[in-house]
CSV table of C-alpha atoms and ligand atoms in Angstrom, one decimal:
chain,number,residue,atom,x,y,z
A,731,MET,CA,163.2,-81.4,-131.7
A,732,ILE,CA,164.0,-84.4,-129.5
A,733,PRO,CA,161.1,-85.4,-127.9
A,734,LEU,CA,160.1,-86.2,-124.1
A,735,CYS,CA,158.4,-89.2,-125.3
A,736,ASP,CA,158.2,-90.6,-128.7
A,737,LEU,CA,155.5,-93.3,-129.3
A,738,SER,CA,155.2,-93.9,-132.9
A,739,GLN,CA,158.7,-95.3,-133.1
A,740,GLN,CA,158.1,-98.0,-130.7
A,741,TYR,CA,155.1,-99.0,-132.9
A,742,LEU,CA,157.3,-99.1,-136.2
A,743,SER,CA,159.6,-101.1,-134.7
A,744,LEU,CA,157.0,-104.0,-134.1
A,745,GLN,CA,154.5,-103.0,-136.9
A,746,ASP,CA,153.8,-106.6,-138.2
A,747,GLU,CA,153.7,-108.4,-135.5
A,748,ILE,CA,151.3,-105.7,-133.6
A,749,ASP,CA,149.3,-105.5,-136.8
A,750,ALA,CA,148.8,-109.1,-136.7
A,751,ALA,CA,147.6,-109.1,-133.2
A,752,LEU,CA,145.3,-106.5,-133.7
A,753,ARG,CA,143.9,-108.0,-136.9
A,754,GLN,CA,143.3,-111.3,-135.3
A,755,VAL,CA,141.3,-109.3,-132.4
A,756,ALA,CA,139.2,-107.9,-135.0
A,757,ALA,CA,138.4,-111.0,-137.1
A,758,SER,CA,137.7,-113.1,-133.6
A,759,GLY,CA,134.5,-110.9,-133.0
A,760,GLN,CA,135.5,-111.1,-129.2
A,761,TYR,CA,136.4,-107.7,-127.9
A,762,ILE,CA,135.3,-107.6,-124.2
A,763,LEU,CA,137.0,-109.9,-121.7
A,764,GLY,CA,138.2,-112.7,-123.6
A,765,PRO,CA,141.4,-114.7,-124.1
A,766,HIS,CA,144.1,-112.0,-124.4
A,767,VAL,CA,142.7,-110.2,-121.2
A,768,ASN,CA,143.0,-113.5,-119.5
A,769,ALA,CA,146.5,-114.0,-120.6
A,770,LEU,CA,147.5,-110.5,-120.0
A,771,GLU,CA,146.4,-110.6,-116.5
A,772,GLN,CA,148.3,-113.9,-115.8
A,773,GLU,CA,151.4,-112.7,-117.6
A,774,ILE,CA,151.3,-109.2,-115.3
A,775,ALA,CA,150.4,-111.3,-112.5
A,776,GLU,CA,153.4,-113.3,-112.8
A,777,LEU,CA,155.3,-110.1,-113.7
A,778,CYS,CA,154.6,-108.4,-110.5
A,779,ASP,CA,155.1,-111.5,-108.3
A,780,CYS,CA,151.3,-111.7,-107.5
A,781,GLN,CA,149.0,-114.1,-107.8
A,782,TYR,CA,145.8,-112.2,-109.0
A,783,ALA,CA,145.7,-109.5,-111.7
A,784,VAL,CA,142.5,-107.8,-113.3
A,785,GLY,CA,142.6,-105.6,-116.3
A,786,VAL,CA,140.3,-102.3,-115.8
A,787,GLY,CA,139.8,-99.3,-118.3
A,788,ASN,CA,142.1,-97.1,-116.8
A,789,GLY,CA,145.0,-96.6,-113.9
A,790,THR,CA,142.7,-94.5,-112.2
A,791,ASP,CA,140.0,-96.8,-112.2
A,792,ALA,CA,142.3,-99.3,-110.6
A,793,LEU,CA,142.8,-96.8,-107.9
A,794,GLN,CA,139.0,-96.4,-107.4
A,795,LEU,CA,138.0,-99.7,-107.8
A,796,VAL,CA,140.8,-101.0,-105.1
A,797,LEU,CA,139.5,-97.9,-102.6
A,798,ARG,CA,135.9,-99.2,-103.2
A,799,ALA,CA,136.4,-102.9,-102.8
A,800,LEU,CA,138.3,-102.1,-99.4
A,801,GLU,CA,135.0,-100.2,-98.3
A,802,ILE,CA,137.2,-96.7,-98.2
A,803,GLY,CA,134.7,-94.1,-98.4
A,804,PRO,CA,133.1,-90.8,-96.5
A,805,GLY,CA,134.9,-90.0,-93.4
A,806,ASP,CA,137.7,-92.0,-94.0
A,807,GLU,CA,141.4,-90.5,-94.7
A,808,VAL,CA,144.2,-92.1,-97.4
A,809,ILE,CA,147.4,-90.7,-96.7
A,810,THR,CA,149.5,-90.2,-99.9
A,811,THR,CA,152.1,-87.9,-101.5
A,812,PRO,CA,151.0,-84.3,-103.1
A,813,PHE,CA,153.8,-84.8,-105.6
A,814,THR,CA,152.2,-87.0,-108.3
A,815,PHE,CA,149.8,-86.6,-111.1
A,816,VAL,CA,146.4,-85.7,-109.9
A,817,ALA,CA,144.9,-89.2,-110.8
A,818,THR,CA,146.1,-90.5,-107.3
A,819,THR,CA,143.9,-88.0,-105.0
A,820,GLU,CA,141.2,-87.8,-107.6
A,821,ALA,CA,140.8,-91.9,-107.0
A,822,ILE,CA,140.4,-91.1,-103.4
A,823,GLY,CA,138.3,-88.2,-103.8
A,824,LEU,CA,136.0,-90.2,-106.1
A,825,VAL,CA,135.2,-92.9,-103.3
A,826,GLY,CA,134.1,-89.8,-101.2
A,827,ALA,CA,137.2,-90.2,-98.9
A,828,LYS,CA,139.9,-87.5,-97.8
A,829,PRO,CA,143.5,-87.5,-99.2
A,830,VAL,CA,146.1,-86.8,-96.5
A,831,PHE,CA,149.2,-85.3,-97.8
A,832,VAL,CA,152.7,-86.1,-96.5
A,833,ASP,CA,155.8,-84.7,-97.6
A,834,ILE,CA,158.3,-86.1,-99.8
A,835,ASP,CA,161.9,-87.5,-99.5
A,836,PRO,CA,164.0,-84.7,-101.3
A,837,HIS,CA,166.2,-87.4,-103.0
A,838,THR,CA,163.5,-90.1,-104.2
A,839,TYR,CA,161.0,-87.5,-104.8
A,840,ASN,CA,158.4,-90.3,-103.3
A,841,ILE,CA,156.3,-90.3,-99.8
A,842,ASP,CA,158.8,-89.6,-96.8
A,843,PRO,CA,158.1,-92.8,-94.7
A,844,SER,CA,159.6,-91.0,-91.3
A,845,ALA,CA,156.9,-88.3,-91.9
A,846,ILE,CA,153.5,-90.8,-92.0
A,847,GLU,CA,153.4,-91.6,-88.8
A,848,ALA,CA,152.4,-88.1,-87.4
A,849,ALA,CA,149.8,-88.1,-90.0
A,850,ILE,CA,148.0,-91.3,-88.8
A,851,THR,CA,144.1,-90.7,-87.2
A,852,SER,CA,141.5,-92.6,-85.9
A,853,ARG,CA,140.2,-92.2,-89.2
A,854,THR,CA,143.2,-93.4,-91.6
A,855,LYS,CA,142.0,-96.4,-93.5
A,856,ALA,CA,145.0,-96.7,-96.0
A,857,ILE,CA,148.4,-95.5,-96.9
A,858,LEU,CA,148.5,-94.9,-101.0
A,859,PRO,CA,152.5,-94.2,-101.9
A,860,VAL,CA,153.1,-93.4,-105.4
A,861,HIS,CA,156.2,-94.8,-107.1
A,862,LEU,CA,157.3,-91.9,-109.0
A,863,TYR,CA,159.2,-91.8,-112.3
A,864,GLY,CA,159.5,-95.6,-111.6
A,865,GLN,CA,161.6,-95.3,-108.7
A,866,PRO,CA,160.4,-97.7,-106.0
A,867,CYS,CA,159.5,-96.1,-102.5
A,868,ASP,CA,161.0,-97.4,-99.6
A,869,MET,CA,158.7,-100.4,-99.0
A,870,VAL,CA,160.0,-101.6,-95.4
A,871,PRO,CA,159.0,-98.6,-93.4
A,872,LEU,CA,155.5,-98.2,-95.0
A,873,VAL,CA,154.7,-102.0,-94.9
A,874,GLU,CA,155.7,-101.8,-90.9
A,875,LEU,CA,153.7,-98.8,-90.5
A,876,ALA,CA,150.7,-100.4,-92.4
A,877,ASN,CA,151.0,-103.4,-90.2
A,878,ARG,CA,151.2,-101.8,-86.8
A,879,TYR,CA,148.5,-99.7,-87.6
A,880,HIS,CA,146.3,-102.0,-89.5
A,881,LEU,CA,146.0,-99.5,-92.6
A,882,ALA,CA,145.8,-100.9,-96.0
A,883,LEU,CA,148.6,-100.5,-98.4
A,884,VAL,CA,147.8,-99.3,-102.0
A,885,GLU,CA,150.7,-98.8,-104.2
A,886,ASP,CA,150.3,-96.6,-107.2
A,887,CYS,CA,152.2,-98.5,-109.9
A,888,ALA,CA,151.3,-96.4,-112.8
A,889,GLN,CA,155.0,-95.4,-113.6
A,890,ALA,CA,156.9,-98.4,-112.2
A,891,ILE,CA,155.6,-101.3,-113.9
A,892,GLY,CA,158.6,-103.9,-113.9
A,893,ALA,CA,160.4,-101.8,-111.1
A,894,ARG,CA,162.0,-103.9,-108.0
A,895,TYR,CA,162.8,-103.7,-104.4
A,896,LEU,CA,164.4,-106.2,-102.1
A,897,GLU,CA,163.7,-108.8,-105.2
A,898,ARG,CA,160.2,-108.2,-105.2
A,899,ALA,CA,158.2,-106.4,-107.9
A,900,VAL,CA,156.4,-103.2,-107.1
A,901,GLY,CA,152.3,-104.0,-106.6
A,902,SER,CA,153.5,-107.0,-104.6
A,903,PHE,CA,154.2,-105.2,-101.5
A,904,GLY,CA,150.7,-103.6,-100.4
A,905,VAL,CA,147.1,-105.4,-100.6
A,906,ALA,CA,147.0,-104.3,-104.0
A,907,GLY,CA,149.2,-102.6,-106.8
A,908,CYS,CA,147.5,-100.4,-109.5
A,909,PHE,CA,148.6,-100.0,-112.8
A,910,SER,CA,148.1,-97.5,-116.2
A,911,PHE,CA,148.8,-98.7,-119.7
A,912,PHE,CA,148.3,-95.3,-120.7
A,913,PRO,CA,150.4,-94.7,-123.9
A,914,SER,CA,153.3,-93.0,-122.6
A,915,LYS,CA,153.7,-95.2,-120.0
A,916,ASN,CA,156.5,-97.4,-119.9
A,917,LEU,CA,154.1,-100.4,-121.1
A,918,GLY,CA,151.5,-97.8,-122.8
A,919,CYS,CA,148.7,-99.5,-125.4
A,920,MET,CA,146.5,-97.5,-128.0
A,921,GLY,CA,144.2,-95.7,-125.7
A,922,ASP,CA,143.7,-96.3,-122.1
A,923,GLY,CA,144.1,-99.2,-120.0
A,924,GLY,CA,144.9,-100.2,-116.6
A,925,MET,CA,145.7,-103.5,-114.2
A,926,ILE,CA,145.0,-104.3,-110.5
A,927,THR,CA,147.3,-106.8,-109.0
A,928,THR,CA,146.8,-108.6,-105.5
A,929,ASN,CA,147.6,-111.7,-103.6
A,930,ASP,CA,144.6,-111.2,-101.7
A,931,ARG,CA,141.5,-113.7,-103.3
A,932,SER,CA,138.8,-111.7,-101.8
A,933,LEU,CA,140.1,-108.3,-103.1
A,934,TYR,CA,140.3,-110.1,-106.8
A,935,GLU,CA,137.0,-111.3,-106.4
A,936,ARG,CA,135.6,-108.0,-105.2
A,937,VAL,CA,137.5,-105.9,-108.0
A,938,GLU,CA,136.8,-108.4,-110.6
A,939,MET,CA,133.1,-107.7,-109.9
A,940,LEU,CA,133.3,-104.1,-109.4
A,941,ARG,CA,134.9,-103.8,-112.8
A,942,ARG,CA,131.9,-105.3,-114.6
A,943,HIS,CA,129.0,-103.5,-113.2
A,944,GLY,CA,129.0,-105.5,-109.7
A,945,GLY,CA,127.8,-108.8,-111.0
A,946,LYS,CA,129.4,-112.2,-110.2
A,947,VAL,CA,126.7,-113.6,-112.7
A,948,LYS,CA,125.9,-111.7,-115.7
A,949,TYR,CA,122.6,-109.8,-115.5
A,950,HIS,CA,122.2,-110.5,-111.2
A,951,HIS,CA,123.8,-107.5,-109.9
A,952,SER,CA,124.6,-107.3,-106.0
A,953,GLU,CA,126.1,-103.6,-105.8
A,954,LEU,CA,126.7,-100.4,-108.0
A,955,GLY,CA,130.1,-101.1,-109.9
A,956,LEU,CA,131.8,-99.4,-112.9
A,957,ASN,CA,132.0,-100.4,-116.5
A,958,SER,CA,135.9,-100.5,-116.5
A,959,ARG,CA,137.3,-103.4,-118.1
A,960,LEU,CA,140.5,-103.8,-120.3
A,961,ASP,CA,139.3,-104.2,-123.9
A,962,GLU,CA,140.6,-107.1,-125.8
A,963,ILE,CA,142.0,-104.8,-128.7
A,964,GLN,CA,144.4,-103.3,-126.1
A,965,ALA,CA,145.3,-106.6,-124.2
A,966,ALA,CA,146.9,-108.5,-127.4
A,967,LEU,CA,148.4,-105.4,-128.1
A,968,LEU,CA,150.0,-104.9,-124.6
A,969,ARG,CA,150.8,-108.9,-125.1
A,970,VAL,CA,153.3,-108.1,-127.6
A,971,LYS,CA,154.9,-105.2,-126.2
A,972,LEU,CA,155.0,-107.2,-122.9
A,973,LYS,CA,158.1,-109.2,-124.3
A,974,HIS,CA,159.8,-106.2,-124.9
A,975,LEU,CA,159.2,-104.4,-121.3
A,976,ASP,CA,162.4,-105.7,-119.8
A,977,ALA,CA,164.8,-104.9,-122.6
A,978,TRP,CA,163.3,-101.2,-122.6
A,979,ASN,CA,163.5,-100.9,-119.0
A,980,THR,CA,166.9,-101.7,-119.1
A,981,ARG,CA,167.5,-99.4,-121.9
A,982,ARG,CA,165.9,-96.6,-119.9
A,983,ARG,CA,168.2,-97.4,-117.1
A,984,ALA,CA,171.5,-97.0,-119.4
A,985,ILE,CA,169.8,-93.9,-120.6
A,986,ALA,CA,169.4,-92.6,-117.2
A,987,TYR,CA,172.9,-93.7,-115.5
A,988,ARG,CA,174.5,-91.6,-119.4
A,989,TYR,CA,172.5,-88.8,-118.2
A,990,ASN,CA,173.8,-88.7,-114.9
A,991,GLU,CA,177.8,-88.9,-116.2
A,992,LEU,CA,177.1,-86.1,-119.4
A,993,LEU,CA,175.7,-83.8,-116.7
A,994,ALA,CA,178.0,-84.6,-113.4
A,995,ASP,CA,179.3,-81.1,-113.9
A,996,ALA,CA,175.8,-79.2,-114.9
A,997,ASP,CA,174.3,-76.6,-112.5
A,998,VAL,CA,171.6,-78.9,-111.8
A,999,VAL,CA,170.4,-81.6,-108.9
A,1000,LEU,CA,170.5,-84.8,-110.5
A,1001,PRO,CA,168.2,-87.3,-109.7
A,1002,ASN,CA,169.4,-89.6,-106.9
A,1003,GLU,CA,171.7,-93.0,-107.8
A,1004,LEU,CA,169.6,-94.8,-105.5
A,1005,ASP,CA,170.6,-98.3,-107.2
A,1006,ALA,CA,174.1,-98.6,-106.5
A,1007,SER,CA,173.4,-98.2,-102.6
A,1008,GLY,CA,169.9,-99.5,-102.3
A,1009,TYR,CA,167.7,-98.1,-99.6
A,1010,GLU,CA,169.0,-98.1,-96.0
A,1011,VAL,CA,166.7,-101.0,-94.9
A,1012,PRO,CA,166.9,-101.8,-90.9
A,1013,LEU,CA,167.3,-105.7,-92.3
A,1014,GLY,CA,171.0,-105.9,-90.8
A,1015,GLU,CA,174.0,-105.8,-92.8
A,1016,GLU,CA,173.8,-109.0,-95.0
A,1017,ALA,CA,170.7,-108.1,-96.2
A,1018,ARG,CA,171.4,-104.5,-96.9
A,1019,GLN,CA,174.2,-105.8,-99.1
A,1020,ASN,CA,171.9,-107.8,-101.0
A,1021,ALA,CA,169.5,-105.1,-101.1
A,1022,LEU,CA,168.2,-104.6,-105.0
A,1023,LEU,CA,166.3,-101.2,-106.2
A,1024,ILE,CA,165.7,-101.6,-109.6
A,1025,PRO,CA,164.3,-98.3,-110.7
A,1026,VAL,CA,162.3,-98.0,-114.3
A,1027,TYR,CA,162.8,-94.4,-115.0
A,1028,HIS,CA,159.4,-93.4,-116.4
A,1029,GLN,CA,160.9,-90.0,-116.4
A,1030,TYR,CA,164.4,-88.9,-115.7
A,1031,THR,CA,163.5,-85.7,-113.6
A,1032,LEU,CA,166.2,-83.5,-112.2
A,1033,GLN,CA,166.1,-80.0,-110.4
A,1034,VAL,CA,167.1,-76.7,-111.8
A,1035,GLU,CA,166.8,-73.0,-110.6
A,1036,ARG,CA,164.8,-70.5,-112.9
A,1037,ARG,CA,163.3,-73.8,-114.2
A,1038,ASP,CA,161.2,-72.2,-116.9
A,1039,GLU,CA,163.5,-70.2,-118.5
A,1040,VAL,CA,165.8,-73.4,-118.5
A,1041,ALA,CA,162.6,-75.1,-120.4
A,1042,GLN,CA,162.6,-72.2,-123.0
A,1043,ALA,CA,166.2,-72.1,-123.7
A,1044,LEU,CA,166.5,-75.9,-124.2
A,1045,ARG,CA,163.2,-75.7,-126.4
A,1046,GLU,CA,165.1,-73.2,-128.5
A,1047,ARG,CA,168.0,-75.5,-129.0
A,1048,GLY,CA,165.6,-78.3,-130.2
A,1049,VAL,CA,165.1,-80.1,-127.1
A,1050,GLN,CA,161.8,-80.9,-125.2
A,1051,SER,CA,161.3,-80.9,-121.3
A,1052,PHE,CA,158.4,-80.5,-119.2
A,1053,PRO,CA,158.2,-79.9,-115.4
A,1054,TYR,CA,156.6,-83.3,-114.3
A,1055,TYR,CA,154.5,-81.8,-111.8
A,1056,PRO,CA,154.4,-77.9,-111.7
A,1057,VAL,CA,151.9,-77.6,-109.0
A,1058,PRO,CA,151.7,-79.9,-106.0
A,1059,LEU,CA,148.2,-81.6,-105.4
A,1060,HIS,CA,147.6,-79.7,-102.1
A,1061,LEU,CA,147.8,-76.5,-103.8
A,1062,GLN,CA,145.3,-77.6,-106.5
A,1063,GLU,CA,142.1,-75.7,-107.0
A,1064,VAL,CA,140.4,-79.3,-106.8
A,1065,HIS,CA,141.8,-79.7,-103.4
A,1066,ALA,CA,140.9,-75.9,-102.2
A,1067,GLN,CA,138.2,-77.3,-99.6
A,1068,LEU,CA,141.6,-79.1,-97.8
A,1069,GLY,CA,142.4,-75.6,-96.8
A,1070,HIS,CA,146.2,-75.5,-97.7
A,1071,ARG,CA,148.4,-72.9,-98.1
A,1072,PRO,CA,151.5,-72.4,-99.9
A,1073,GLY,CA,154.4,-73.1,-97.6
A,1074,ASP,CA,152.5,-76.3,-95.6
A,1075,ILE,CA,154.4,-79.0,-97.6
A,1076,PRO,CA,157.8,-77.2,-98.4
A,1077,VAL,CA,159.6,-80.0,-99.9
A,1078,ALA,CA,157.4,-81.1,-102.5
A,1079,GLU,CA,156.8,-77.4,-103.2
A,1080,HIS,CA,160.2,-76.9,-103.7
A,1081,VAL,CA,160.5,-79.9,-105.9
A,1082,ALA,CA,157.3,-78.6,-108.0
A,1083,ARG,CA,159.2,-75.3,-108.6
A,1084,HIS,CA,162.4,-77.0,-109.7
A,1085,CYS,CA,161.8,-80.1,-111.5
A,1086,LEU,CA,162.6,-80.4,-115.1
A,1087,SER,CA,162.0,-84.1,-117.1
A,1088,LEU,CA,164.7,-84.8,-120.2
A,1089,PRO,CA,163.6,-86.5,-123.0
A,1090,MET,CA,163.5,-90.4,-121.9
A,1091,PHE,CA,161.9,-93.3,-124.1
A,1092,PRO,CA,164.0,-96.7,-125.0
A,1093,GLU,CA,164.2,-95.4,-128.6
A,1094,LEU,CA,166.1,-92.1,-127.8
A,1095,THR,CA,169.6,-92.6,-129.5
A,1096,ASP,CA,172.8,-92.0,-128.0
A,1097,ARG,CA,173.5,-89.0,-130.5
A,1098,GLN,CA,170.3,-87.4,-129.4
A,1099,GLN,CA,171.0,-87.8,-126.0
A,1100,GLN,CA,174.4,-86.0,-126.1
A,1101,HIS,CA,172.5,-83.3,-128.0
A,1102,VAL,CA,170.1,-83.0,-125.1
A,1103,ALA,CA,173.4,-82.9,-122.2
A,1104,ASP,CA,175.2,-80.3,-124.6
A,1105,ALA,CA,172.0,-78.1,-124.6
A,1106,LEU,CA,171.4,-78.4,-121.0
A,1107,LEU,CA,175.1,-77.8,-120.0
A,1108,ALA,CA,175.3,-74.5,-122.5
A,1109,VAL,CA,171.9,-73.1,-121.1
A,1110,THR,CA,173.0,-73.8,-117.3
A,1111,ALA,CA,176.4,-72.6,-118.0
A,1112,ASN,CA,175.2,-69.2,-119.9
A,1113,ARG,CA,173.1,-68.7,-117.0
A,1114,GLN,CA,175.9,-68.6,-114.5
A,1115,LEU,CA,177.5,-66.2,-116.8
A,1116,VAL,CA,174.3,-63.9,-116.3
A,1117,HIS,CA,174.2,-64.4,-112.2
A,1118,ALA,CA,178.3,-63.8,-112.2
A,1119,ALA,CA,177.5,-60.5,-114.6
A,1120,ALA,CA,174.6,-59.7,-112.4
A,1121,ALA,CA,176.9,-59.7,-109.2
B,558,LIG,C1,148.9,-92.2,-115.3
B,558,LIG,C2,148.8,-92.0,-113.9
B,558,LIG,C3,147.6,-92.6,-113.3
B,558,LIG,C4,146.4,-92.9,-113.6
B,558,LIG,O1,146.1,-93.6,-114.7
B,558,LIG,P1,145.3,-93.3,-116.1
B,558,LIG,O2,145.5,-94.6,-116.8
B,558,LIG,O3,145.7,-92.2,-116.9
B,558,LIG,O4,143.8,-93.4,-115.5
B,558,LIG,C5,147.8,-92.8,-111.7
B,558,LIG,N1,148.8,-92.6,-111.1
B,558,LIG,C6,149.9,-92.1,-111.7
B,558,LIG,C7,150.9,-91.7,-110.7
B,558,LIG,C8,150.1,-91.7,-113.1
B,558,LIG,O5,150.8,-91.4,-113.5
């Protein structure tokens, strides 16, 4: 079976270096907030064009800590996308605020900036875009809206570490960027881990305090915090892997472009090829020509009719695939109290019914990829024959 993602191969390719790093931490006796966490924070801050970074327990806590630090809570609304992993709105709910869903752009799968303004109320405190699948959101209109309405812009970068837009890294556009090192993310550790990036010194100081029980000085606590720190052993591992992130992300893009070519004639909707053109940014022609959009393809996700049958047929041909994400968040039981009905957010619902992610990891070989593409072409061609026979 060709898997969606293969984590053991990455470990084996760096085994000696990783084992040495893990052993070094084990022998050091320093396991919480030590030199590797400090160094990784600096390295991630630099990667993300930010002055500060704070290692935390996971990506969900990164979001929650930022919202807490911004004093977003009961009675407040946060505008976000319904087409994301549940952690995005979980964090909003955990601080007591209400997620307000705005539909997505059918080409990027990301929040549709042109639909946001209509969702802003007097209770809106923040916009929380998600750079889904490693595809940067169109940040120019988002920054403009946040500035115009005095809203905090918090970026969910869990799937997009290293992605860039207009020559800047994701995580540097809003007041904070929130990253996850969950094992299957583009930069993954051997457990849970996360990071907050920011250029705002007071936010930095606030989340740095909140991540360790809300105290500036040990055993002196000014407010209720969390116990949410990045482990030293995970930071040491991540520092080994970080040196390879750029090459891995480049390989992911190459795989995505080859999928686009191999599947050009398949009966599917390919992820939109945005890199070549960039977004239609309102900055004048010259700026537009220099516009750079560098996605990092955490997932390669296309849309296909009768998705579940296609996934089953792929499995029979030795190819794993998965619908990320089959149920949009406004229709999840956890958000039932918001009172949404099917049909409320049509583009997200359509994409949730049709999306299918294919194997995507840097170690995927050309042969494996050819097999995936051949299988999908065969499966979708057969299906056309079935349609023709039925008609
Ligand atoms: C993975 C993920 C998170 C949460 O990260 P964890 O480290 O698993 O808590 C948040 N948002 C998105 C979009 C994610 O993919």
